[in-house]
Amino acid sequence: MLHPRANAMLAFALPALIIGSASSLVLILVIKFAEALQRLLWVNIPAALNIDSASPWWLLGILTLAGVAVGLIVRYMPGHAGPDPATESLIGMPLPLAAVPGLGLALIIGLAGGVSLGPENPITAINIALVVAAGSRLLPKVPRMDWIILAAAGTIGAMFGTPVAAALIFSQTLAGNNEVPLWDRLFAPLMAAAAGAVTTQLFFTPNFALRLDAYDITRLPDIFSGAVVALIAIALGMVALWCFPHAHRLFHSIKNPVLMLGLGGFALGVLALFGGEITLFKGLDEMKRLAADDGYSVAALLTITLTKLAALVIAAASGFRGGRIFPAVFVGVALGLMLHQHVPAVPAAITVSCAIMGLVLVVTRDGWLSLFMAIAVVPDLHLLPVLCVVMLPAWLVLAGKPLMLVNKRQPPRGD
């Protein structure tokens, strides 16, 4: 009774649901382990020893030890905890299964130790490796790329607690075949993303929204202000992008990964002395604390913005396993709050959302994901037309600019 196209979609429905749920469970397992280790390192042990966890020597010590621990994993565990993260985008080819345990352990240590990276890239790589290995064994006739897409979609849906982000990302990735309608190709990834989101919400509901004054009415001046904010964010992000390969080359001139990552952890500890404990970790909980506290001055917010951006560059360049999207969102929030405090006439909803969009554009070069993150953090539909207009000059400025990736085949040369 069904059309052959419907039968093909139906055949992938059950695998998509299973993959989405399994991807979410892997994410939840890693996050829970990281949170438990974080409490141990930053709450339980300091309380037992009557130590201030914000003291300089504790910040330096924990971050340096985190770097040494990740370096030991990279040096000695099978698979070396995956490839150099500075060379990898969010969705890549599957890793060998031997690299999965080391990558997961390195991610947990980095998240718990305060490293300024998020879980998105390693979790996606882990789930892709597991799904491709299982799918190739159980259903060897299914193309490997189909398993990669389902695993990535399920993971993205699980991370954001909604399938919308996955649908937006894959709507441009899967839009090349005119013979099959786009929604036919999106059916299975959307099912996987929805299953991942539902499974995550059974345990906790991801919430990125900040408590900012509502943006009730669109004003023409806000479009111009938002464009200026986005361009400022892009300019700041491009400075980080220019520094990224140079920092990568500097750290990787140290051939021993234990020394390289130990030095990277120490550098992150030094940065934390300037920016404070709020500049540590992936940044999602910290950006809510930042937005809820009205006591930060413009100078303090500028220091936090620059510190977090520098920490993002150093953490990614020195070999820590993690993603760059979530820290970029924190930088956008800090920059947006600073600009609003400097010019209160521009609503905070405009400055924060446009700054997030600009920073995420630089890091990902994905317009859909940038719009999604801006709306997820400042969830006001009145902002959507403003952000779509602001996207135009931002995208024009970034057209043809390099990505925040290091070419693994041809490392950047010195000047």
CSV table of C-alpha atoms in Angstrom, one decimal:
chain,number,residue,atom,x,y,z
A,1,MET,CA,0.0,0.0,0.0
A,2,LEU,CA,3.0,2.3,0.4
A,3,HIS,CA,5.1,4.0,-2.3
A,4,PRO,CA,8.6,2.6,-2.7
A,5,ARG,CA,10.0,5.8,-1.4
A,6,ALA,CA,7.8,5.4,1.8
A,7,ASN,CA,9.1,1.8,2.2
A,8,ALA,CA,12.7,3.0,2.0
A,9,MET,CA,12.1,5.7,4.6
A,10,LEU,CA,10.2,3.2,6.8
A,11,ALA,CA,13.1,0.7,6.6
A,12,PHE,CA,15.4,3.3,8.3
A,13,ALA,CA,12.9,4.4,10.9
A,14,LEU,CA,13.7,1.8,13.6
A,15,PRO,CA,17.5,2.0,13.1
A,16,ALA,CA,17.2,5.8,13.3
A,17,LEU,CA,15.2,5.6,16.6
A,18,ILE,CA,17.7,3.1,18.1
A,19,ILE,CA,20.7,5.1,17.0
A,20,GLY,CA,19.3,8.4,18.3
A,21,SER,CA,18.5,7.0,21.7
A,22,ALA,CA,21.9,5.2,22.0
A,23,SER,CA,23.7,8.4,21.0
A,24,SER,CA,21.9,10.3,23.7
A,25,LEU,CA,22.8,7.6,26.3
A,26,VAL,CA,26.5,7.8,25.4
A,27,LEU,CA,26.3,11.6,25.8
A,28,ILE,CA,24.5,11.4,29.2
A,29,LEU,CA,27.0,8.8,30.4
A,30,VAL,CA,30.0,11.0,29.6
A,31,ILE,CA,28.4,14.2,31.0
A,32,LYS,CA,27.5,12.4,34.3
A,33,PHE,CA,31.0,11.0,34.7
A,34,ALA,CA,32.4,14.5,34.0
A,35,GLU,CA,30.1,16.2,36.4
A,36,ALA,CA,31.0,13.7,39.2
A,37,LEU,CA,34.7,14.2,38.6
A,38,GLN,CA,34.2,17.9,38.5
A,39,ARG,CA,32.5,17.9,41.9
A,40,LEU,CA,35.3,15.8,43.3
A,41,LEU,CA,38.1,18.1,42.0
A,42,TRP,CA,36.5,21.5,42.6
A,43,VAL,CA,34.1,20.9,45.6
A,44,ASN,CA,34.7,17.7,47.6
A,45,ILE,CA,38.5,17.6,47.7
A,46,PRO,CA,38.9,21.4,48.4
A,47,ALA,CA,36.2,21.2,51.1
A,48,ALA,CA,37.9,18.2,52.7
A,49,LEU,CA,41.3,19.9,52.7
A,50,ASN,CA,39.8,23.3,53.7
A,51,ILE,CA,41.2,24.8,50.5
A,52,ASP,CA,39.7,27.6,48.4
A,53,SER,CA,39.2,26.1,44.9
A,54,ALA,CA,39.5,29.6,43.4
A,55,SER,CA,43.0,30.1,44.8
A,56,PRO,CA,45.7,30.6,42.2
A,57,TRP,CA,47.8,27.6,43.0
A,58,TRP,CA,44.7,25.3,42.9
A,59,LEU,CA,43.6,26.7,39.5
A,60,LEU,CA,47.1,26.2,38.1
A,61,GLY,CA,47.5,22.8,39.7
A,62,ILE,CA,44.3,21.3,38.5
A,63,LEU,CA,44.5,22.6,35.0
A,64,THR,CA,48.1,21.5,34.7
A,65,LEU,CA,47.3,18.0,36.0
A,66,ALA,CA,44.4,17.8,33.6
A,67,GLY,CA,46.8,18.6,30.7
A,68,VAL,CA,49.3,16.0,31.9
A,69,ALA,CA,46.5,13.4,32.3
A,70,VAL,CA,45.2,14.0,28.8
A,71,GLY,CA,48.8,14.0,27.5
A,72,LEU,CA,49.4,10.6,29.0
A,73,ILE,CA,46.2,9.3,27.4
A,74,VAL,CA,47.2,10.7,24.0
A,75,ARG,CA,50.7,9.2,24.4
A,76,TYR,CA,50.0,5.7,25.7
A,77,MET,CA,46.4,4.7,25.1
A,78,PRO,CA,45.6,2.7,21.9
A,79,GLY,CA,44.4,5.0,19.2
A,80,HIS,CA,46.0,8.1,20.8
A,81,ALA,CA,42.5,9.4,21.8
A,82,GLY,CA,41.7,10.1,18.2
A,83,PRO,CA,43.2,12.6,15.7
A,84,ASP,CA,44.4,16.1,16.5
A,85,PRO,CA,41.1,18.0,17.3
A,86,ALA,CA,42.4,21.2,15.6
A,87,THR,CA,42.2,19.4,12.3
A,88,GLU,CA,38.7,18.0,12.6
A,89,SER,CA,35.3,19.6,12.0
A,90,LEU,CA,32.1,18.6,13.9
A,91,ILE,CA,31.1,15.7,11.6
A,92,GLY,CA,34.0,13.6,10.2
A,93,MET,CA,34.8,10.1,9.1
A,94,PRO,CA,34.6,7.3,11.6
A,95,LEU,CA,37.5,6.7,14.0
A,96,PRO,CA,39.0,3.3,14.7
A,97,LEU,CA,37.2,1.7,17.7
A,98,ALA,CA,40.5,1.5,19.5
A,99,ALA,CA,40.5,5.3,19.8
A,100,VAL,CA,37.1,5.5,21.4
A,101,PRO,CA,38.0,4.7,25.1
A,102,GLY,CA,40.9,7.1,25.1
A,103,LEU,CA,38.9,9.9,23.4
A,104,GLY,CA,36.1,9.4,25.9
A,105,LEU,CA,38.5,9.5,28.9
A,106,ALA,CA,40.3,12.5,27.6
A,107,LEU,CA,37.0,14.3,27.1
A,108,ILE,CA,35.8,13.5,30.6
A,109,ILE,CA,39.1,14.8,32.1
A,110,GLY,CA,39.0,18.0,30.1
A,111,LEU,CA,35.4,18.8,30.9
A,112,ALA,CA,35.9,18.1,34.6
A,113,GLY,CA,39.3,19.8,34.8
A,114,GLY,CA,38.0,23.2,33.6
A,115,VAL,CA,39.3,23.2,30.0
A,116,SER,CA,37.5,25.7,27.8
A,117,LEU,CA,36.1,23.3,25.3
A,118,GLY,CA,32.7,21.7,24.9
A,119,PRO,CA,31.8,18.0,24.4
A,120,GLU,CA,30.3,18.3,20.9
A,121,ASN,CA,33.1,17.2,18.6
A,122,PRO,CA,34.4,14.2,20.7
A,123,ILE,CA,30.9,12.9,21.5
A,124,THR,CA,29.9,13.1,17.8
A,125,ALA,CA,33.1,11.3,16.8
A,126,ILE,CA,32.6,8.6,19.5
A,127,ASN,CA,29.0,7.9,18.4
A,128,ILE,CA,29.9,7.9,14.7
A,129,ALA,CA,32.6,5.3,15.4
A,130,LEU,CA,30.3,3.1,17.4
A,131,VAL,CA,27.3,3.3,15.0
A,132,VAL,CA,29.4,2.7,11.9
A,133,ALA,CA,31.1,-0.3,13.5
A,134,ALA,CA,27.8,-1.8,14.6
A,135,GLY,CA,25.9,-0.9,11.5
A,136,SER,CA,28.6,-2.2,9.1
A,137,ARG,CA,28.5,-5.5,10.9
A,138,LEU,CA,24.7,-5.9,11.2
A,139,LEU,CA,23.7,-4.4,7.9
A,140,PRO,CA,26.7,-4.4,5.7
A,141,LYS,CA,24.8,-3.4,2.5
A,142,VAL,CA,23.9,0.0,4.0
A,143,PRO,CA,26.4,2.7,2.9
A,144,ARG,CA,28.7,3.8,5.6
A,145,MET,CA,27.7,7.5,5.0
A,146,ASP,CA,24.1,6.7,6.1
A,147,TRP,CA,25.4,5.5,9.4
A,148,ILE,CA,27.5,8.6,9.9
A,149,ILE,CA,24.6,10.9,9.2
A,150,LEU,CA,22.3,9.0,11.6
A,151,ALA,CA,24.9,9.0,14.4
A,152,ALA,CA,25.7,12.7,13.9
A,153,ALA,CA,22.0,13.6,13.8
A,154,GLY,CA,21.2,11.6,16.9
A,155,THR,CA,24.1,13.2,18.8
A,156,ILE,CA,23.2,16.8,17.8
A,157,GLY,CA,19.6,16.2,18.7
A,158,ALA,CA,20.7,14.8,22.1
A,159,MET,CA,23.1,17.7,22.8
A,160,PHE,CA,20.6,20.5,22.1
A,161,GLY,CA,17.5,18.7,23.3
A,162,THR,CA,15.7,19.3,20.0
A,163,PRO,CA,15.9,17.9,16.5
A,164,VAL,CA,15.7,21.4,15.0
A,165,ALA,CA,19.5,22.0,15.0
A,166,ALA,CA,20.1,18.6,13.2
A,167,ALA,CA,17.4,19.3,10.7
A,168,LEU,CA,18.9,22.7,9.9
A,169,ILE,CA,22.5,21.4,9.6
A,170,PHE,CA,21.5,18.4,7.4
A,171,SER,CA,19.1,20.4,5.2
A,172,GLN,CA,22.2,22.0,3.6
A,173,THR,CA,24.3,18.8,3.7
A,174,LEU,CA,21.7,16.6,2.0
A,175,ALA,CA,20.3,19.1,-0.5
A,176,GLY,CA,22.2,17.9,-3.5
A,177,ASN,CA,19.9,15.2,-5.1
A,178,ASN,CA,17.1,16.6,-7.2
A,179,GLU,CA,15.5,13.2,-7.8
A,180,VAL,CA,14.6,12.6,-4.1
A,181,PRO,CA,12.8,15.3,-2.2
A,182,LEU,CA,14.7,16.9,0.7
A,183,TRP,CA,12.2,15.7,3.3
A,184,ASP,CA,12.6,12.1,2.1
A,185,ARG,CA,16.4,12.4,2.8
A,186,LEU,CA,15.8,14.2,6.1
A,187,PHE,CA,13.3,11.7,7.4
A,188,ALA,CA,15.7,9.2,9.0
A,189,PRO,CA,18.2,11.9,10.4
A,190,LEU,CA,15.2,13.8,11.8
A,191,MET,CA,13.9,10.6,13.5
A,192,ALA,CA,17.4,9.9,14.9
A,193,ALA,CA,17.6,13.5,16.2
A,194,ALA,CA,14.2,13.4,17.7
A,195,ALA,CA,14.9,10.1,19.5
A,196,GLY,CA,18.2,11.6,20.8
A,197,ALA,CA,16.4,14.7,22.0
A,198,VAL,CA,13.5,12.7,23.7
A,199,THR,CA,16.0,10.4,25.4
A,200,THR,CA,18.0,13.3,26.8
A,201,GLN,CA,14.9,15.0,28.1
A,202,LEU,CA,14.0,11.8,30.1
A,203,PHE,CA,17.1,12.6,32.2
A,204,PHE,CA,17.5,16.4,32.0
A,205,THR,CA,16.3,19.2,29.7
A,206,PRO,CA,19.1,21.1,28.0
A,207,ASN,CA,18.4,24.8,28.6
A,208,PHE,CA,20.5,27.5,26.9
A,209,ALA,CA,18.2,30.4,27.5
A,210,LEU,CA,19.4,33.5,29.4
A,211,ARG,CA,17.1,35.7,31.5
A,212,LEU,CA,17.3,38.9,29.6
A,213,ASP,CA,14.7,41.7,29.2
A,214,ALA,CA,12.2,40.6,26.5
A,215,TYR,CA,12.5,42.1,23.0
A,216,ASP,CA,8.9,42.9,22.3
A,217,ILE,CA,9.0,45.0,19.2
A,218,THR,CA,11.3,45.3,16.2
A,219,ARG,CA,13.0,48.6,15.8
A,220,LEU,CA,14.8,49.7,12.6
A,221,PRO,CA,17.9,51.1,14.6
A,222,ASP,CA,18.3,47.7,16.2
A,223,ILE,CA,19.1,46.2,12.8
A,224,PHE,CA,22.0,48.6,12.3
A,225,SER,CA,23.1,48.1,15.9
A,226,GLY,CA,22.9,44.3,15.5
A,227,ALA,CA,25.0,44.4,12.4
A,228,VAL,CA,27.7,46.5,14.1
A,229,VAL,CA,27.7,44.0,17.0
A,230,ALA,CA,27.9,41.0,14.7
A,231,LEU,CA,30.8,42.6,12.8
A,232,ILE,CA,32.6,43.4,16.1
A,233,ALA,CA,32.2,39.8,17.1
A,234,ILE,CA,33.5,38.6,13.8
A,235,ALA,CA,36.5,40.9,14.0
A,236,LEU,CA,37.3,39.5,17.4
A,237,GLY,CA,36.8,36.0,16.2
A,238,MET,CA,39.0,36.5,13.2
A,239,VAL,CA,41.9,37.6,15.5
A,240,ALA,CA,41.5,34.3,17.3
A,241,LEU,CA,41.3,32.5,14.0
A,242,TRP,CA,44.5,34.1,12.9
A,243,CYS,CA,46.2,33.1,16.2
A,244,PHE,CA,45.0,29.6,16.0
A,245,PRO,CA,47.4,28.0,13.5
A,246,HIS,CA,50.3,29.9,15.1
A,247,ALA,CA,49.5,28.6,18.5
A,248,HIS,CA,49.0,25.1,17.1
A,249,ARG,CA,52.4,25.2,15.5
A,250,LEU,CA,54.0,26.5,18.7
A,251,PHE,CA,52.5,23.8,20.9
A,252,HIS,CA,53.1,21.0,18.4
A,253,SER,CA,56.8,21.9,18.2
A,254,ILE,CA,56.9,20.1,21.5
A,255,LYS,CA,56.9,16.5,20.3
A,256,ASN,CA,56.0,14.9,23.7
A,257,PRO,CA,52.2,15.2,24.1
A,258,VAL,CA,52.5,15.0,27.9
A,259,LEU,CA,54.7,18.1,28.0
A,260,MET,CA,52.6,19.8,25.3
A,261,LEU,CA,49.3,19.3,27.0
A,262,GLY,CA,50.8,19.9,30.5
A,263,LEU,CA,52.1,23.3,29.2
A,264,GLY,CA,48.6,23.9,27.6
A,265,GLY,CA,46.9,23.2,31.0
A,266,PHE,CA,49.3,25.5,32.8
A,267,ALA,CA,48.6,28.3,30.2
A,268,LEU,CA,44.9,27.8,30.8
A,269,GLY,CA,45.5,28.2,34.5
A,270,VAL,CA,47.4,31.4,34.0
A,271,LEU,CA,44.5,32.8,32.0
A,272,ALA,CA,42.1,31.8,34.7
A,273,LEU,CA,44.0,34.0,37.1
A,274,PHE,CA,43.1,37.0,35.0
A,275,GLY,CA,39.5,36.0,34.0
A,276,GLY,CA,38.5,34.2,37.1
A,277,GLU,CA,36.9,30.8,37.6
A,278,ILE,CA,33.9,31.9,35.5
A,279,THR,CA,36.1,31.5,32.4
A,280,LEU,CA,36.7,27.8,33.0
A,281,PHE,CA,34.8,24.8,31.7
A,282,LYS,CA,32.6,24.6,28.6
A,283,GLY,CA,30.8,27.8,29.4
A,284,LEU,CA,27.0,27.0,29.4
A,285,ASP,CA,26.4,27.1,33.1
A,286,GLU,CA,28.9,30.0,33.5
A,287,MET,CA,27.2,32.2,30.9
A,288,LYS,CA,24.0,32.0,32.9
A,289,ARG,CA,25.9,33.1,36.0
A,290,LEU,CA,27.4,35.9,34.0
A,291,ALA,CA,24.0,37.1,32.7
A,292,ALA,CA,22.4,36.9,36.2
A,293,ASP,CA,25.0,39.0,37.9
A,294,ASP,CA,24.7,42.7,37.3
A,295,GLY,CA,27.9,43.5,39.2
A,296,TYR,CA,30.3,43.1,36.3
A,297,SER,CA,31.8,46.3,34.9
A,298,VAL,CA,32.6,46.9,31.3
A,299,ALA,CA,36.3,46.4,32.0
A,300,ALA,CA,35.5,43.1,33.8
A,301,LEU,CA,33.3,41.8,31.0
A,302,LEU,CA,36.0,42.8,28.4
A,303,THR,CA,38.6,40.8,30.5
A,304,ILE,CA,36.3,37.8,30.7
A,305,THR,CA,35.6,38.0,26.9
A,306,LEU,CA,39.3,38.1,25.9
A,307,THR,CA,40.4,35.5,28.5
A,308,LYS,CA,37.8,33.0,27.4
A,309,LEU,CA,38.6,33.5,23.7
A,310,ALA,CA,42.3,33.1,24.4
A,311,ALA,CA,41.5,30.0,26.5
A,312,LEU,CA,39.5,28.6,23.6
A,313,VAL,CA,42.4,29.0,21.2
A,314,ILE,CA,45.0,27.5,23.6
A,315,ALA,CA,42.9,24.6,24.6
A,316,ALA,CA,42.1,23.6,21.0
A,317,ALA,CA,45.6,24.3,19.7
A,318,SER,CA,47.4,22.4,22.5
A,319,GLY,CA,45.6,19.1,21.8
A,320,PHE,CA,42.8,18.9,24.4
A,321,ARG,CA,39.9,16.9,23.2
A,322,GLY,CA,36.8,19.0,22.9
A,323,GLY,CA,34.6,21.2,20.7
A,324,ARG,CA,34.7,24.9,20.0
A,325,ILE,CA,31.0,25.8,19.7
A,326,PHE,CA,30.0,26.1,23.3
A,327,PRO,CA,33.0,28.2,24.4
A,328,ALA,CA,32.3,30.5,21.5
A,329,VAL,CA,28.7,30.9,22.7
A,330,PHE,CA,30.1,32.0,26.1
A,331,VAL,CA,32.4,34.5,24.4
A,332,GLY,CA,29.4,35.9,22.5
A,333,VAL,CA,27.4,36.2,25.7
A,334,ALA,CA,30.2,38.0,27.5
A,335,LEU,CA,30.8,40.3,24.5
A,336,GLY,CA,27.1,41.1,24.1
A,337,LEU,CA,26.7,41.9,27.8
A,338,MET,CA,29.7,44.2,27.7
A,339,LEU,CA,28.5,46.1,24.6
A,340,HIS,CA,25.0,46.5,26.1
A,341,GLN,CA,26.5,47.8,29.3
A,342,HIS,CA,28.7,50.2,27.3
A,343,VAL,CA,25.7,51.4,25.2
A,344,PRO,CA,22.5,50.7,27.3
A,345,ALA,CA,20.3,52.1,24.6
A,346,VAL,CA,20.8,48.9,22.5
A,347,PRO,CA,18.8,46.1,24.1
A,348,ALA,CA,20.8,43.2,25.6
A,349,ALA,CA,18.8,40.8,23.5
A,350,ILE,CA,20.2,42.4,20.4
A,351,THR,CA,23.8,42.6,21.6
A,352,VAL,CA,23.9,39.1,23.0
A,353,SER,CA,22.2,37.3,20.2
A,354,CYS,CA,24.1,39.1,17.4
A,355,ALA,CA,27.4,38.6,19.2
A,356,ILE,CA,26.7,34.9,19.6
A,357,MET,CA,25.8,34.6,15.9
A,358,GLY,CA,29.0,36.4,14.9
A,359,LEU,CA,31.3,34.2,17.0
A,360,VAL,CA,29.6,30.9,16.1
A,361,LEU,CA,29.8,31.9,12.4
A,362,VAL,CA,33.5,32.4,12.7
A,363,VAL,CA,34.0,29.1,14.5
A,364,THR,CA,31.6,26.9,12.4
A,365,ARG,CA,30.9,28.8,9.2
A,366,ASP,CA,27.4,27.4,9.4
A,367,GLY,CA,24.7,30.0,9.1
A,368,TRP,CA,21.9,27.7,10.3
A,369,LEU,CA,23.7,26.6,13.4
A,370,SER,CA,24.7,30.2,14.2
A,371,LEU,CA,21.0,31.4,13.9
A,372,PHE,CA,19.9,28.4,16.0
A,373,MET,CA,22.4,29.1,18.8
A,374,ALA,CA,21.5,32.8,18.9
A,375,ILE,CA,17.8,32.0,19.2
A,376,ALA,CA,18.4,29.2,21.7
A,377,VAL,CA,20.2,31.5,24.1
A,378,VAL,CA,17.9,34.5,23.5
A,379,PRO,CA,14.6,32.7,22.7
A,380,ASP,CA,12.5,35.6,21.3
A,381,LEU,CA,10.8,35.2,17.9
A,382,HIS,CA,10.8,39.0,17.5
A,383,LEU,CA,14.6,38.6,17.1
A,384,LEU,CA,14.5,36.2,14.2
A,385,PRO,CA,13.9,38.7,11.3
A,386,VAL,CA,16.5,41.0,12.8
A,387,LEU,CA,19.0,38.2,13.0
A,388,CYS,CA,18.3,37.1,9.4
A,389,VAL,CA,19.0,40.6,8.1
A,390,VAL,CA,22.1,41.0,10.3
A,391,MET,CA,23.3,37.6,8.9
A,392,LEU,CA,23.7,39.2,5.4
A,393,PRO,CA,26.6,41.6,6.1
A,394,ALA,CA,28.2,39.1,8.5
A,395,TRP,CA,28.2,36.3,5.9
A,396,LEU,CA,29.5,38.7,3.2
A,397,VAL,CA,32.4,39.6,5.5
A,398,LEU,CA,33.3,36.0,6.1
A,399,ALA,CA,32.9,34.8,2.5
A,400,GLY,CA,36.2,33.2,1.4
A,401,LYS,CA,37.9,33.5,4.8
A,402,PRO,CA,39.7,30.5,6.3
A,403,LEU,CA,38.0,28.1,8.7
A,404,MET,CA,39.1,27.6,12.3
A,405,LEU,CA,40.9,24.4,11.3
A,406,VAL,CA,44.5,23.4,10.8
A,407,ASN,CA,45.2,21.7,7.5
A,408,LYS,CA,46.6,18.3,8.6
A,409,ARG,CA,48.1,17.7,5.2
A,410,GLN,CA,49.9,20.9,4.8
A,411,PRO,CA,50.6,22.6,8.2
A,412,PRO,CA,50.8,26.4,8.0
A,413,ARG,CA,54.2,27.8,7.3
A,414,GLY,CA,55.9,30.4,9.4
A,415,ASP,CA,56.0,34.0,8.2
